[in-house]
Amino acid sequence: MVAWRPEYAAGVLVCARSTGRCLFVRRSDTGEWATPGGHIERGETSREAAAREFREETGHGVVPRGPGRVVDGYRLFFAESPREFHPRLDHEHTAFRWAKLAEPPEPLHPGLRALFCSRVERGGTFCP
């Protein structure tokens, strides 16, 4: 069980309706695959931070949906895109990949894996 702490960061998992694949980005600091996201700035909601970080890190806008999932202070929202697109990566990422959730790129960021697996604890079926 992860101890509760205030949310400090947020991100967005974007999936393309046309293919069912989701966007992952490779972090330049660790080489791990994650979703676009980052720190919540003062006066900003986690949803606003997730949308801002996605735009800054990919050059594309999205509308985060639902309440999202929180693990260890990080809230992950979900969003859809009509189709896959080619993101304009910033200095924080070295590559991108569209992949099925059941087959995410490896190495997957441990925090993202924990978020995916938290769904299983709540009755879901996915844990890479």
mmCIF file with all atom_site columns, C-alpha atoms in Angstrom:
data_model
loop_
_atom_site.group_PDB
_atom_site.id
_atom_site.type_symbol
_atom_site.label_atom_id
_atom_site.label_alt_id
_atom_site.label_comp_id
_atom_site.label_asym_id
_atom_site.label_entity_id
_atom_site.label_seq_id
_atom_site.pdbx_PDB_ins_code
_atom_site.Cartn_x
_atom_site.Cartn_y
_atom_site.Cartn_z
_atom_site.occupancy
_atom_site.B_iso_or_equiv
_atom_site.pdbx_formal_charge
_atom_site.auth_seq_id
_atom_site.auth_comp_id
_atom_site.auth_asym_id
_atom_site.auth_atom_id
_atom_site.pdbx_PDB_model_num
ATOM 1   C CA . MET A 1 1   ? 0.000   0.000  0.000   1.00 0.00 ? 1   MET A CA 1
ATOM 2   C CA . VAL A 1 2   ? 1.323   3.435  -0.968  1.00 0.00 ? 2   VAL A CA 1
ATOM 3   C CA . ALA A 1 3   ? 1.132   6.120  1.708   1.00 0.00 ? 3   ALA A CA 1
ATOM 4   C CA . TRP A 1 4   ? -1.094  9.067  0.831   1.00 0.00 ? 4   TRP A CA 1
ATOM 5   C CA . ARG A 1 5   ? 0.558   12.350 0.066   1.00 0.00 ? 5   ARG A CA 1
ATOM 6   C CA . PRO A 1 6   ? -0.621  15.489 -1.714  1.00 0.00 ? 6   PRO A CA 1
ATOM 7   C CA . GLU A 1 7   ? -0.612  15.498 -5.485  1.00 0.00 ? 7   GLU A CA 1
ATOM 8   C CA . TYR A 1 8   ? 2.474   17.187 -6.892  1.00 0.00 ? 8   TYR A CA 1
ATOM 9   C CA . ALA A 1 9   ? 2.407   16.098 -10.546 1.00 0.00 ? 9   ALA A CA 1
ATOM 10  C CA . ALA A 1 10  ? -0.022  15.095 -13.281 1.00 0.00 ? 10  ALA A CA 1
ATOM 11  C CA . GLY A 1 11  ? 0.021   13.615 -16.760 1.00 0.00 ? 11  GLY A CA 1
ATOM 12  C CA . VAL A 1 12  ? -2.153  12.337 -19.583 1.00 0.00 ? 12  VAL A CA 1
ATOM 13  C CA . LEU A 1 13  ? -2.369  8.937  -21.249 1.00 0.00 ? 13  LEU A CA 1
ATOM 14  C CA . VAL A 1 14  ? -3.654  9.638  -24.775 1.00 0.00 ? 14  VAL A CA 1
ATOM 15  C CA . CYS A 1 15  ? -5.040  6.788  -26.879 1.00 0.00 ? 15  CYS A CA 1
ATOM 16  C CA . ALA A 1 16  ? -5.897  6.994  -30.581 1.00 0.00 ? 16  ALA A CA 1
ATOM 17  C CA . ARG A 1 17  ? -9.442  5.887  -31.464 1.00 0.00 ? 17  ARG A CA 1
ATOM 18  C CA . SER A 1 18  ? -8.296  4.825  -34.949 1.00 0.00 ? 18  SER A CA 1
ATOM 19  C CA . THR A 1 19  ? -5.779  2.240  -33.680 1.00 0.00 ? 19  THR A CA 1
ATOM 20  C CA . GLY A 1 20  ? -6.439  1.734  -29.975 1.00 0.00 ? 20  GLY A CA 1
ATOM 21  C CA . ARG A 1 21  ? -2.780  2.468  -29.289 1.00 0.00 ? 21  ARG A CA 1
ATOM 22  C CA . CYS A 1 22  ? -1.570  4.928  -26.647 1.00 0.00 ? 22  CYS A CA 1
ATOM 23  C CA . LEU A 1 23  ? 1.257   7.453  -26.673 1.00 0.00 ? 23  LEU A CA 1
ATOM 24  C CA . PHE A 1 24  ? 4.351   6.780  -24.576 1.00 0.00 ? 24  PHE A CA 1
ATOM 25  C CA . VAL A 1 25  ? 7.453   8.993  -24.406 1.00 0.00 ? 25  VAL A CA 1
ATOM 26  C CA . ARG A 1 26  ? 10.977  7.964  -23.396 1.00 0.00 ? 26  ARG A CA 1
ATOM 27  C CA . ARG A 1 27  ? 12.398  10.113 -20.606 1.00 0.00 ? 27  ARG A CA 1
ATOM 28  C CA . SER A 1 28  ? 15.813  11.599 -21.332 1.00 0.00 ? 28  SER A CA 1
ATOM 29  C CA . ASP A 1 29  ? 16.918  11.370 -17.681 1.00 0.00 ? 29  ASP A CA 1
ATOM 30  C CA . THR A 1 30  ? 16.169  7.682  -17.000 1.00 0.00 ? 30  THR A CA 1
ATOM 31  C CA . GLY A 1 31  ? 15.450  6.111  -20.392 1.00 0.00 ? 31  GLY A CA 1
ATOM 32  C CA . GLU A 1 32  ? 12.146  4.827  -19.027 1.00 0.00 ? 32  GLU A CA 1
ATOM 33  C CA . TRP A 1 33  ? 8.907   5.029  -20.978 1.00 0.00 ? 33  TRP A CA 1
ATOM 34  C CA . ALA A 1 34  ? 6.177   7.182  -19.452 1.00 0.00 ? 34  ALA A CA 1
ATOM 35  C CA . THR A 1 35  ? 3.350   9.522  -20.397 1.00 0.00 ? 35  THR A CA 1
ATOM 36  C CA . PRO A 1 36  ? 3.749   13.265 -20.899 1.00 0.00 ? 36  PRO A CA 1
ATOM 37  C CA . GLY A 1 37  ? 3.341   15.029 -17.564 1.00 0.00 ? 37  GLY A CA 1
ATOM 38  C CA . GLY A 1 38  ? 5.017   17.047 -14.873 1.00 0.00 ? 38  GLY A CA 1
ATOM 39  C CA . HIS A 1 39  ? 4.758   19.207 -11.779 1.00 0.00 ? 39  HIS A CA 1
ATOM 40  C CA . ILE A 1 40  ? 1.593   21.055 -10.822 1.00 0.00 ? 40  ILE A CA 1
ATOM 41  C CA . GLU A 1 41  ? 2.312   24.759 -10.585 1.00 0.00 ? 41  GLU A CA 1
ATOM 42  C CA . ARG A 1 42  ? 0.987   26.997 -7.825  1.00 0.00 ? 42  ARG A CA 1
ATOM 43  C CA . GLY A 1 43  ? -2.659  27.933 -8.451  1.00 0.00 ? 43  GLY A CA 1
ATOM 44  C CA . GLU A 1 44  ? -3.069  25.223 -11.095 1.00 0.00 ? 44  GLU A CA 1
ATOM 45  C CA . THR A 1 45  ? -5.380  22.214 -10.867 1.00 0.00 ? 45  THR A CA 1
ATOM 46  C CA . SER A 1 46  ? -4.018  18.766 -11.638 1.00 0.00 ? 46  SER A CA 1
ATOM 47  C CA . ARG A 1 47  ? -6.177  18.679 -14.799 1.00 0.00 ? 47  ARG A CA 1
ATOM 48  C CA . GLU A 1 48  ? -4.782  22.038 -15.966 1.00 0.00 ? 48  GLU A CA 1
ATOM 49  C CA . ALA A 1 49  ? -1.231  20.880 -15.232 1.00 0.00 ? 49  ALA A CA 1
ATOM 50  C CA . ALA A 1 50  ? -1.735  17.643 -17.179 1.00 0.00 ? 50  ALA A CA 1
ATOM 51  C CA . ALA A 1 51  ? -3.067  19.524 -20.230 1.00 0.00 ? 51  ALA A CA 1
ATOM 52  C CA . ARG A 1 52  ? -0.273  22.134 -20.047 1.00 0.00 ? 52  ARG A CA 1
ATOM 53  C CA . GLU A 1 53  ? 2.487   19.554 -19.669 1.00 0.00 ? 53  GLU A CA 1
ATOM 54  C CA . PHE A 1 54  ? 1.125   17.501 -22.569 1.00 0.00 ? 54  PHE A CA 1
ATOM 55  C CA . ARG A 1 55  ? 1.076   20.592 -24.817 1.00 0.00 ? 55  ARG A CA 1
ATOM 56  C CA . GLU A 1 56  ? 4.587   21.651 -23.744 1.00 0.00 ? 56  GLU A CA 1
ATOM 57  C CA . GLU A 1 57  ? 6.063   18.167 -24.197 1.00 0.00 ? 57  GLU A CA 1
ATOM 58  C CA . THR A 1 58  ? 4.321   17.129 -27.448 1.00 0.00 ? 58  THR A CA 1
ATOM 59  C CA . GLY A 1 59  ? 3.157   20.300 -29.195 1.00 0.00 ? 59  GLY A CA 1
ATOM 60  C CA . HIS A 1 60  ? -0.436  18.971 -29.212 1.00 0.00 ? 60  HIS A CA 1
ATOM 61  C CA . GLY A 1 61  ? -3.434  19.895 -27.101 1.00 0.00 ? 61  GLY A CA 1
ATOM 62  C CA . VAL A 1 62  ? -5.705  17.417 -25.350 1.00 0.00 ? 62  VAL A CA 1
ATOM 63  C CA . VAL A 1 63  ? -8.660  17.544 -22.982 1.00 0.00 ? 63  VAL A CA 1
ATOM 64  C CA . PRO A 1 64  ? -8.005  15.298 -19.976 1.00 0.00 ? 64  PRO A CA 1
ATOM 65  C CA . ARG A 1 65  ? -11.130 13.285 -19.071 1.00 0.00 ? 65  ARG A CA 1
ATOM 66  C CA . GLY A 1 66  ? -12.513 11.759 -15.906 1.00 0.00 ? 66  GLY A CA 1
ATOM 67  C CA . PRO A 1 67  ? -11.163 11.935 -12.389 1.00 0.00 ? 67  PRO A CA 1
ATOM 68  C CA . GLY A 1 68  ? -7.929  10.191 -13.312 1.00 0.00 ? 68  GLY A CA 1
ATOM 69  C CA . ARG A 1 69  ? -6.000  7.780  -11.096 1.00 0.00 ? 69  ARG A CA 1
ATOM 70  C CA . VAL A 1 70  ? -3.599  8.759  -8.334  1.00 0.00 ? 70  VAL A CA 1
ATOM 71  C CA . VAL A 1 71  ? -0.600  6.828  -7.037  1.00 0.00 ? 71  VAL A CA 1
ATOM 72  C CA . ASP A 1 72  ? 2.107   8.340  -4.855  1.00 0.00 ? 72  ASP A CA 1
ATOM 73  C CA . GLY A 1 73  ? 1.169   11.955 -5.584  1.00 0.00 ? 73  GLY A CA 1
ATOM 74  C CA . TYR A 1 74  ? 0.896   11.599 -9.375  1.00 0.00 ? 74  TYR A CA 1
ATOM 75  C CA . ARG A 1 75  ? -2.531  11.903 -11.049 1.00 0.00 ? 75  ARG A CA 1
ATOM 76  C CA . LEU A 1 76  ? -2.855  10.310 -14.472 1.00 0.00 ? 76  LEU A CA 1
ATOM 77  C CA . PHE A 1 77  ? -5.731  11.465 -16.661 1.00 0.00 ? 77  PHE A CA 1
ATOM 78  C CA . PHE A 1 78  ? -6.960  9.849  -19.844 1.00 0.00 ? 78  PHE A CA 1
ATOM 79  C CA . ALA A 1 79  ? -7.748  11.433 -23.208 1.00 0.00 ? 79  ALA A CA 1
ATOM 80  C CA . GLU A 1 80  ? -8.538  10.367 -26.757 1.00 0.00 ? 80  GLU A CA 1
ATOM 81  C CA . SER A 1 81  ? -7.226  11.514 -30.087 1.00 0.00 ? 81  SER A CA 1
ATOM 82  C CA . PRO A 1 82  ? -9.016  10.682 -33.347 1.00 0.00 ? 82  PRO A CA 1
ATOM 83  C CA . ARG A 1 83  ? -5.764  9.231  -34.704 1.00 0.00 ? 83  ARG A CA 1
ATOM 84  C CA . GLU A 1 84  ? -2.103  8.837  -33.900 1.00 0.00 ? 84  GLU A CA 1
ATOM 85  C CA . PHE A 1 85  ? 0.035   11.934 -34.434 1.00 0.00 ? 85  PHE A CA 1
ATOM 86  C CA . HIS A 1 86  ? 3.737   12.724 -34.503 1.00 0.00 ? 86  HIS A CA 1
ATOM 87  C CA . PRO A 1 87  ? 4.575   14.688 -31.324 1.00 0.00 ? 87  PRO A CA 1
ATOM 88  C CA . ARG A 1 88  ? 7.206   17.426 -31.305 1.00 0.00 ? 88  ARG A CA 1
ATOM 89  C CA . LEU A 1 89  ? 9.259   16.224 -28.358 1.00 0.00 ? 89  LEU A CA 1
ATOM 90  C CA . ASP A 1 90  ? 10.961  18.656 -26.028 1.00 0.00 ? 90  ASP A CA 1
ATOM 91  C CA . HIS A 1 91  ? 14.324  18.214 -24.269 1.00 0.00 ? 91  HIS A CA 1
ATOM 92  C CA . GLU A 1 92  ? 12.753  15.971 -21.601 1.00 0.00 ? 92  GLU A CA 1
ATOM 93  C CA . HIS A 1 93  ? 12.177  13.094 -24.048 1.00 0.00 ? 93  HIS A CA 1
ATOM 94  C CA . THR A 1 94  ? 14.251  11.254 -26.632 1.00 0.00 ? 94  THR A CA 1
ATOM 95  C CA . ALA A 1 95  ? 11.616  9.169  -28.435 1.00 0.00 ? 95  ALA A CA 1
ATOM 96  C CA . PHE A 1 96  ? 7.931   8.375  -28.665 1.00 0.00 ? 96  PHE A CA 1
ATOM 97  C CA . ARG A 1 97  ? 5.981   5.220  -29.371 1.00 0.00 ? 97  ARG A CA 1
ATOM 98  C CA . TRP A 1 98  ? 2.314   4.378  -29.906 1.00 0.00 ? 98  TRP A CA 1
ATOM 99  C CA . ALA A 1 99  ? 1.625   1.016  -28.237 1.00 0.00 ? 99  ALA A CA 1
ATOM 100 C CA . LYS A 1 100 ? -1.228  -1.122 -26.947 1.00 0.00 ? 100 LYS A CA 1
ATOM 101 C CA . LEU A 1 101 ? -1.719  -0.880 -23.190 1.00 0.00 ? 101 LEU A CA 1
ATOM 102 C CA . ALA A 1 102 ? -1.295  -4.638 -22.913 1.00 0.00 ? 102 ALA A CA 1
ATOM 103 C CA . GLU A 1 103 ? 2.138   -4.302 -24.566 1.00 0.00 ? 103 GLU A CA 1
ATOM 104 C CA . PRO A 1 104 ? 3.696   -1.067 -23.298 1.00 0.00 ? 104 PRO A CA 1
ATOM 105 C CA . PRO A 1 105 ? 7.295   -0.236 -24.210 1.00 0.00 ? 105 PRO A CA 1
ATOM 106 C CA . GLU A 1 106 ? 9.955   -1.312 -21.731 1.00 0.00 ? 106 GLU A CA 1
ATOM 107 C CA . PRO A 1 107 ? 11.435  -0.274 -19.460 1.00 0.00 ? 107 PRO A CA 1
ATOM 108 C CA . LEU A 1 108 ? 8.174   1.232  -18.225 1.00 0.00 ? 108 LEU A CA 1
ATOM 109 C CA . HIS A 1 109 ? 8.448   3.928  -15.554 1.00 0.00 ? 109 HIS A CA 1
ATOM 110 C CA . PRO A 1 110 ? 7.702   2.229  -12.186 1.00 0.00 ? 110 PRO A CA 1
ATOM 111 C CA . GLY A 1 111 ? 5.202   4.920  -11.205 1.00 0.00 ? 111 GLY A CA 1
ATOM 112 C CA . LEU A 1 112 ? 3.265   4.410  -14.418 1.00 0.00 ? 112 LEU A CA 1
ATOM 113 C CA . ARG A 1 113 ? 3.299   0.645  -13.868 1.00 0.00 ? 113 ARG A CA 1
ATOM 114 C CA . ALA A 1 114 ? 1.929   1.231  -10.340 1.00 0.00 ? 114 ALA A CA 1
ATOM 115 C CA . LEU A 1 115 ? -0.869  3.389  -11.767 1.00 0.00 ? 115 LEU A CA 1
ATOM 116 C CA . PHE A 1 116 ? -1.782  0.718  -14.295 1.00 0.00 ? 116 PHE A CA 1
ATOM 117 C CA . CYS A 1 117 ? -1.680  -1.990 -11.623 1.00 0.00 ? 117 CYS A CA 1
ATOM 118 C CA . SER A 1 118 ? -3.826  0.051  -9.219  1.00 0.00 ? 118 SER A CA 1
ATOM 119 C CA . ARG A 1 119 ? -6.630  -0.505 -11.710 1.00 0.00 ? 119 ARG A CA 1
ATOM 120 C CA . VAL A 1 120 ? -6.275  -4.259 -11.201 1.00 0.00 ? 120 VAL A CA 1
ATOM 121 C CA . GLU A 1 121 ? -6.698  -3.839 -7.447  1.00 0.00 ? 121 GLU A CA 1
ATOM 122 C CA . ARG A 1 122 ? -9.997  -2.100 -8.175  1.00 0.00 ? 122 ARG A CA 1
ATOM 123 C CA . GLY A 1 123 ? -11.330 -4.932 -10.316 1.00 0.00 ? 123 GLY A CA 1
ATOM 124 C CA . GLY A 1 124 ? -9.679  -4.118 -13.647 1.00 0.00 ? 124 GLY A CA 1
ATOM 125 C CA . THR A 1 125 ? -7.804  -6.576 -15.811 1.00 0.00 ? 125 THR A CA 1
ATOM 126 C CA . PHE A 1 126 ? -4.565  -4.873 -16.831 1.00 0.00 ? 126 PHE A CA 1
ATOM 127 C CA . CYS A 1 127 ? -1.182  -4.956 -15.103 1.00 0.00 ? 127 CYS A CA 1
ATOM 128 C CA . PRO A 1 128 ? 1.917   -5.044 -17.379 1.00 0.00 ? 128 PRO A CA 1
#
